[in-house]
PDB file of C-alpha atoms in Angstrom:
ATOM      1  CA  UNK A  63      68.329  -1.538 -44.557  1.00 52.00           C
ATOM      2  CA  UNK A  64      67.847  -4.703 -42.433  1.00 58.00           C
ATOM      3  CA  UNK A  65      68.324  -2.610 -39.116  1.00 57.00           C
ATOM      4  CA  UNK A  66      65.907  -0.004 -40.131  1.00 64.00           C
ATOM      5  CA  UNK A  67      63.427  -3.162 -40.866  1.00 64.00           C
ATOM      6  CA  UNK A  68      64.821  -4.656 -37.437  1.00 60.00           C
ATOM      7  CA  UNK A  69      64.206  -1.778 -35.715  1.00 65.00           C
ATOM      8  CA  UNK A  70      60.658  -0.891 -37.353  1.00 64.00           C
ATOM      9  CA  UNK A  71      59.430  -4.584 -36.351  1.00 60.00           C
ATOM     10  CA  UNK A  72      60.858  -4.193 -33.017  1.00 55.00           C
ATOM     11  CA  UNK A  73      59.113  -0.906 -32.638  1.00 56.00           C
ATOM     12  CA  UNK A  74      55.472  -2.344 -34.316  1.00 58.00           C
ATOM     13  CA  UNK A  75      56.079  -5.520 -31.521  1.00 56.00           C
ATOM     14  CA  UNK A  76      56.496  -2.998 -28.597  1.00 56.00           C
ATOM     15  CA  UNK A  77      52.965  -1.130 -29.859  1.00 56.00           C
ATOM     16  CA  UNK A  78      51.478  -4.388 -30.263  1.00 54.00           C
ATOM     17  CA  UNK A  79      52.058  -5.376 -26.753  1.00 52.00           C
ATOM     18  CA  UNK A  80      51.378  -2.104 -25.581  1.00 51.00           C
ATOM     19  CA  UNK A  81      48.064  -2.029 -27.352  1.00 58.00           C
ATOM     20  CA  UNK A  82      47.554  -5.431 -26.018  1.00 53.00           C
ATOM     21  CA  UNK A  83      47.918  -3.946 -22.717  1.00 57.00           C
ATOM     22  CA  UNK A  84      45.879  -1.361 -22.838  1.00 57.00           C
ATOM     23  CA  UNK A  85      42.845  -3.125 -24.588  1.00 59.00           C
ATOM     24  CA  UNK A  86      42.922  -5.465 -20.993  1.00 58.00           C
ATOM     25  CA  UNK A  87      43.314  -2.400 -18.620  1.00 56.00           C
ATOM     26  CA  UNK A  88      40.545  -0.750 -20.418  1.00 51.00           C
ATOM     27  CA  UNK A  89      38.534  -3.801 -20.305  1.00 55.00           C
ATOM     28  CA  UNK A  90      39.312  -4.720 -16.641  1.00 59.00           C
ATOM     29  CA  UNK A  91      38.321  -1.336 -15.854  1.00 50.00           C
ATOM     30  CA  UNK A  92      35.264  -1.450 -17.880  1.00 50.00           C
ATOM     31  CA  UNK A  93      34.577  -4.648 -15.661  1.00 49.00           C
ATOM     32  CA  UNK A  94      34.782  -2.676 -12.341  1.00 53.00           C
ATOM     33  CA  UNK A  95      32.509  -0.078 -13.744  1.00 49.00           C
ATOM     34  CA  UNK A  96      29.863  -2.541 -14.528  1.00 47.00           C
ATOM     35  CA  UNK A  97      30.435  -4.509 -11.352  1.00 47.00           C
ATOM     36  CA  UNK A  98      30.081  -1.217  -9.396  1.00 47.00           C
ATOM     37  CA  UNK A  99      26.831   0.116 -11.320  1.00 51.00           C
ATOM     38  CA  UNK A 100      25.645  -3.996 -10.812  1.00 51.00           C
ATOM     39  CA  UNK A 101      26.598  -3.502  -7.069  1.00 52.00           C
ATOM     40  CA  UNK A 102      24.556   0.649  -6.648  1.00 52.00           C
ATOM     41  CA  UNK A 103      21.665  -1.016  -8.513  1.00 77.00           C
ATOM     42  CA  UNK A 104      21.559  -3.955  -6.308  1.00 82.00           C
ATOM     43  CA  UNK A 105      21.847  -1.657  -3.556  1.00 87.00           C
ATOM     44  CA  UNK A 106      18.924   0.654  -5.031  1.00 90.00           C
ATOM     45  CA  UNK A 107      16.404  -2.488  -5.377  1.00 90.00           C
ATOM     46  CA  UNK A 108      17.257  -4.068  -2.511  1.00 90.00           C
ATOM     47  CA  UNK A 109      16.544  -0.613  -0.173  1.00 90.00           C
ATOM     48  CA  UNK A 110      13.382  -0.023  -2.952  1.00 90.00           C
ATOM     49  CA  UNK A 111      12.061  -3.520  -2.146  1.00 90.00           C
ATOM     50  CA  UNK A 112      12.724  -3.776   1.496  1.00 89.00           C
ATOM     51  CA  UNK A 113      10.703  -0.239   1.638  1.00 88.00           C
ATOM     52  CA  UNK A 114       7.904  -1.447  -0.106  1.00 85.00           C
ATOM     53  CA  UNK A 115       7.655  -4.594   2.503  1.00 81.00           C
ATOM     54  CA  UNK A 116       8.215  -2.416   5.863  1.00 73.00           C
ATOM     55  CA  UNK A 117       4.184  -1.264   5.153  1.00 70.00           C
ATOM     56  CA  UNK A 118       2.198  -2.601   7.788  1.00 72.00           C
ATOM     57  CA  UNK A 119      -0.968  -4.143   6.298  1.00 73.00           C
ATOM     58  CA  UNK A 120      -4.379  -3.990   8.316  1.00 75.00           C
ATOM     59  CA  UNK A 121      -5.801  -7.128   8.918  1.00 71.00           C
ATOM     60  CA  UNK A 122      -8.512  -5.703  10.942  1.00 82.00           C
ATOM     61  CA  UNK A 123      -9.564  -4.409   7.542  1.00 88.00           C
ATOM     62  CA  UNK A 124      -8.963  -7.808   5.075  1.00 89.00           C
ATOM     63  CA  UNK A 125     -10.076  -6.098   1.658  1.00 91.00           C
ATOM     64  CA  UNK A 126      -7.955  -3.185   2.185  1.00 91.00           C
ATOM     65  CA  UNK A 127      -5.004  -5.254   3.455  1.00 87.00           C
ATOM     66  CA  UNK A 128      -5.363  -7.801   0.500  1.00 91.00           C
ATOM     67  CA  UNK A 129      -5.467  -4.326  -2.091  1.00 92.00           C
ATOM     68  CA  UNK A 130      -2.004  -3.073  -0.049  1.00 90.00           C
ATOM     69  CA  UNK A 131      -0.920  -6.914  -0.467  1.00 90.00           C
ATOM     70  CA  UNK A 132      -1.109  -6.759  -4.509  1.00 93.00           C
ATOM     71  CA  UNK A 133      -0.084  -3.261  -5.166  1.00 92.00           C
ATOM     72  CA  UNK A 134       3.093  -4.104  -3.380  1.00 92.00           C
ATOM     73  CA  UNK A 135       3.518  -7.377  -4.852  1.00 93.00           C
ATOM     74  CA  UNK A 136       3.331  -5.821  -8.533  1.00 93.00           C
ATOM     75  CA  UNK A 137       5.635  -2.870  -6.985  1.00 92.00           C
ATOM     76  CA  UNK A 138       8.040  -5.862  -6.055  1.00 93.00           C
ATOM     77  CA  UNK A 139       7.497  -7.872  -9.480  1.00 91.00           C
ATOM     78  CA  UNK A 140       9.267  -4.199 -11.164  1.00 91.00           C
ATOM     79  CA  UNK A 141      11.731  -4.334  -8.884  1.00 90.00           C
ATOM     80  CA  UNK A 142      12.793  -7.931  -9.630  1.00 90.00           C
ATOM     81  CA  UNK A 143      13.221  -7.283 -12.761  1.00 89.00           C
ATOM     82  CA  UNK A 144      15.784  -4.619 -12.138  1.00 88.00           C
ATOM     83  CA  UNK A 145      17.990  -6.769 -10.011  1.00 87.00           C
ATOM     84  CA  UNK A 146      21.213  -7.594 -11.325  1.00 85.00           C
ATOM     85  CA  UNK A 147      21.992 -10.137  -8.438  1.00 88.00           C
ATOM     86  CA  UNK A 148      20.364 -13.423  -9.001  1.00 90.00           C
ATOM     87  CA  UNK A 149      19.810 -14.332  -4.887  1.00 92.00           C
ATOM     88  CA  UNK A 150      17.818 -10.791  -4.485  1.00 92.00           C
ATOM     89  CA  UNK A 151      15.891 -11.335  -7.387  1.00 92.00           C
ATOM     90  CA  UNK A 152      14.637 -14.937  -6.126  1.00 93.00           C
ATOM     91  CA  UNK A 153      14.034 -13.461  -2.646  1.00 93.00           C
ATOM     92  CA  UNK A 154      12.039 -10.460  -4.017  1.00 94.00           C
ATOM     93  CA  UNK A 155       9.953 -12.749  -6.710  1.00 94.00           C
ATOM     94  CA  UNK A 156       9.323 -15.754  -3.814  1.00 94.00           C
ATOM     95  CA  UNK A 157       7.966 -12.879  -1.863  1.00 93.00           C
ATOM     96  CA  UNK A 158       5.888 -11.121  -4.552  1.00 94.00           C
ATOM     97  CA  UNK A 159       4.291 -14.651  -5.372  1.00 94.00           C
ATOM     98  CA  UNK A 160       3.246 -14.556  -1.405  1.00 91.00           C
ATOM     99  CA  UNK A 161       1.646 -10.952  -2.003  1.00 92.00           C
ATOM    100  CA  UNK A 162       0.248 -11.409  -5.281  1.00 93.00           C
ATOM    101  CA  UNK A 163      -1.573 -14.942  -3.878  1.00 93.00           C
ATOM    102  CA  UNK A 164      -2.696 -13.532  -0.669  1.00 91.00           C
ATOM    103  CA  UNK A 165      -6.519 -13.736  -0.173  1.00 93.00           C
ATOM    104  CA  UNK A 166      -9.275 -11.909   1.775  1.00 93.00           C
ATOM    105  CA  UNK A 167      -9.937 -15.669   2.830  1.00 92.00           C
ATOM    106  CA  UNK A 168      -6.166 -16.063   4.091  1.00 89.00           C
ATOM    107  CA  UNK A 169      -6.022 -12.735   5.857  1.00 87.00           C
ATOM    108  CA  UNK A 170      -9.489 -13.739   8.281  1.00 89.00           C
ATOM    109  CA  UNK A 171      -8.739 -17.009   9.120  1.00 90.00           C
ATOM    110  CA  UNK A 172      -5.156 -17.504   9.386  1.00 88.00           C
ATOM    111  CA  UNK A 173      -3.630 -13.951   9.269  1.00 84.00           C
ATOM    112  CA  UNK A 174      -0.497 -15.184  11.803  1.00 86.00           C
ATOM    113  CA  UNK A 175       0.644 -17.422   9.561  1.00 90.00           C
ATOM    114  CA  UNK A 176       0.656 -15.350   6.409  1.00 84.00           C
ATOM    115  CA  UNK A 177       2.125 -12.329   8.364  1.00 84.00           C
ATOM    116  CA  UNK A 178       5.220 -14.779   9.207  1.00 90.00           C
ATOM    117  CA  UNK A 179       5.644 -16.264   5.736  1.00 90.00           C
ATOM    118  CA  UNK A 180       5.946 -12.745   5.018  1.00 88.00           C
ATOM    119  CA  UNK A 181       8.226 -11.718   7.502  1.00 90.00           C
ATOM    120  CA  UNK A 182       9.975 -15.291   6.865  1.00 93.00           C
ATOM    121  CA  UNK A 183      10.832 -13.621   3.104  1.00 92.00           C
ATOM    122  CA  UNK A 184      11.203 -10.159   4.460  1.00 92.00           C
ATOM    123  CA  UNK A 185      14.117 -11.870   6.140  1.00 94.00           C
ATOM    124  CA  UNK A 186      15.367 -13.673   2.986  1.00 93.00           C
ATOM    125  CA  UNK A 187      15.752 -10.753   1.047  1.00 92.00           C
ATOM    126  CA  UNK A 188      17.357  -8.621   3.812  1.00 92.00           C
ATOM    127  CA  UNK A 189      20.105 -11.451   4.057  1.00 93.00           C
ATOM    128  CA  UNK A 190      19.989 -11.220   0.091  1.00 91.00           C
ATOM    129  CA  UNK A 191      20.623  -7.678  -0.128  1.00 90.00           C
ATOM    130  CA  UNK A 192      23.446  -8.083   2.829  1.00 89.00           C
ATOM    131  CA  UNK A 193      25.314 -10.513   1.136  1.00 82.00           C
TER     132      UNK A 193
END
């Protein structure tokens, strides 16, 4: 009788461990898949976002280049909300808060320097998304 309870506990302690075992590979593997789907959404945003920025915007025309200006920024405020990674989300927010603030007033008078605090940000969030 003790041997058959010997070998019964023996047997319960090898399931146990192989349980064990199996909970952490399924749970390391659960881990990849999440980090992959983190990595193909980051990947999604980031070629989404960097899209929505490549738009030229006509500053011979302010009103219509301030209108392009705030449709994209609101485009980009979606997409920051999808990201997963925390650096690409920064870059895409700091550079819907330039879009979303731009003015007709900005785009007559000093339209070089807005156009290269853009394309200062485009450059953020490509080096983001590359990272």
């Amino acid at each position: 009788m003790r041997a058959t309870t010997r070998i019964t506990t023996a047997v319960a302690a090898v399931a146990a461990v192989l349980s064990l075992s199996a909970c952490g590979a399924l749970q390391e593997a659960s881990d990849t898949a999440a980090s992959v789907a983190d990595t193909a959404s980051t990947i999604q945003v980031c070629t989404d976002a960097l899209a929505r920025t490549s738009a030229s915007f006509d500053t011979g025309n302010p009103e219509q280049a301030v209108d392009q200006a705030h449709t994209a920024a609101a485009d980009l405020g979606d997409l920051a909300a999808r990201a997963a990674d925390t650096t690409v989300n920064e870059a895409i927010t700091a550079l819907a808060t330039t879009l979303r603030e731009v003015t007709v007033d900005d785009v007559i008078t000093r339209p070089a320097q807005w156009l290269e605090l853009k394309a200062q940000q485009v450059a953020t969030l490509t080096s983001a998304c590359a990272s």
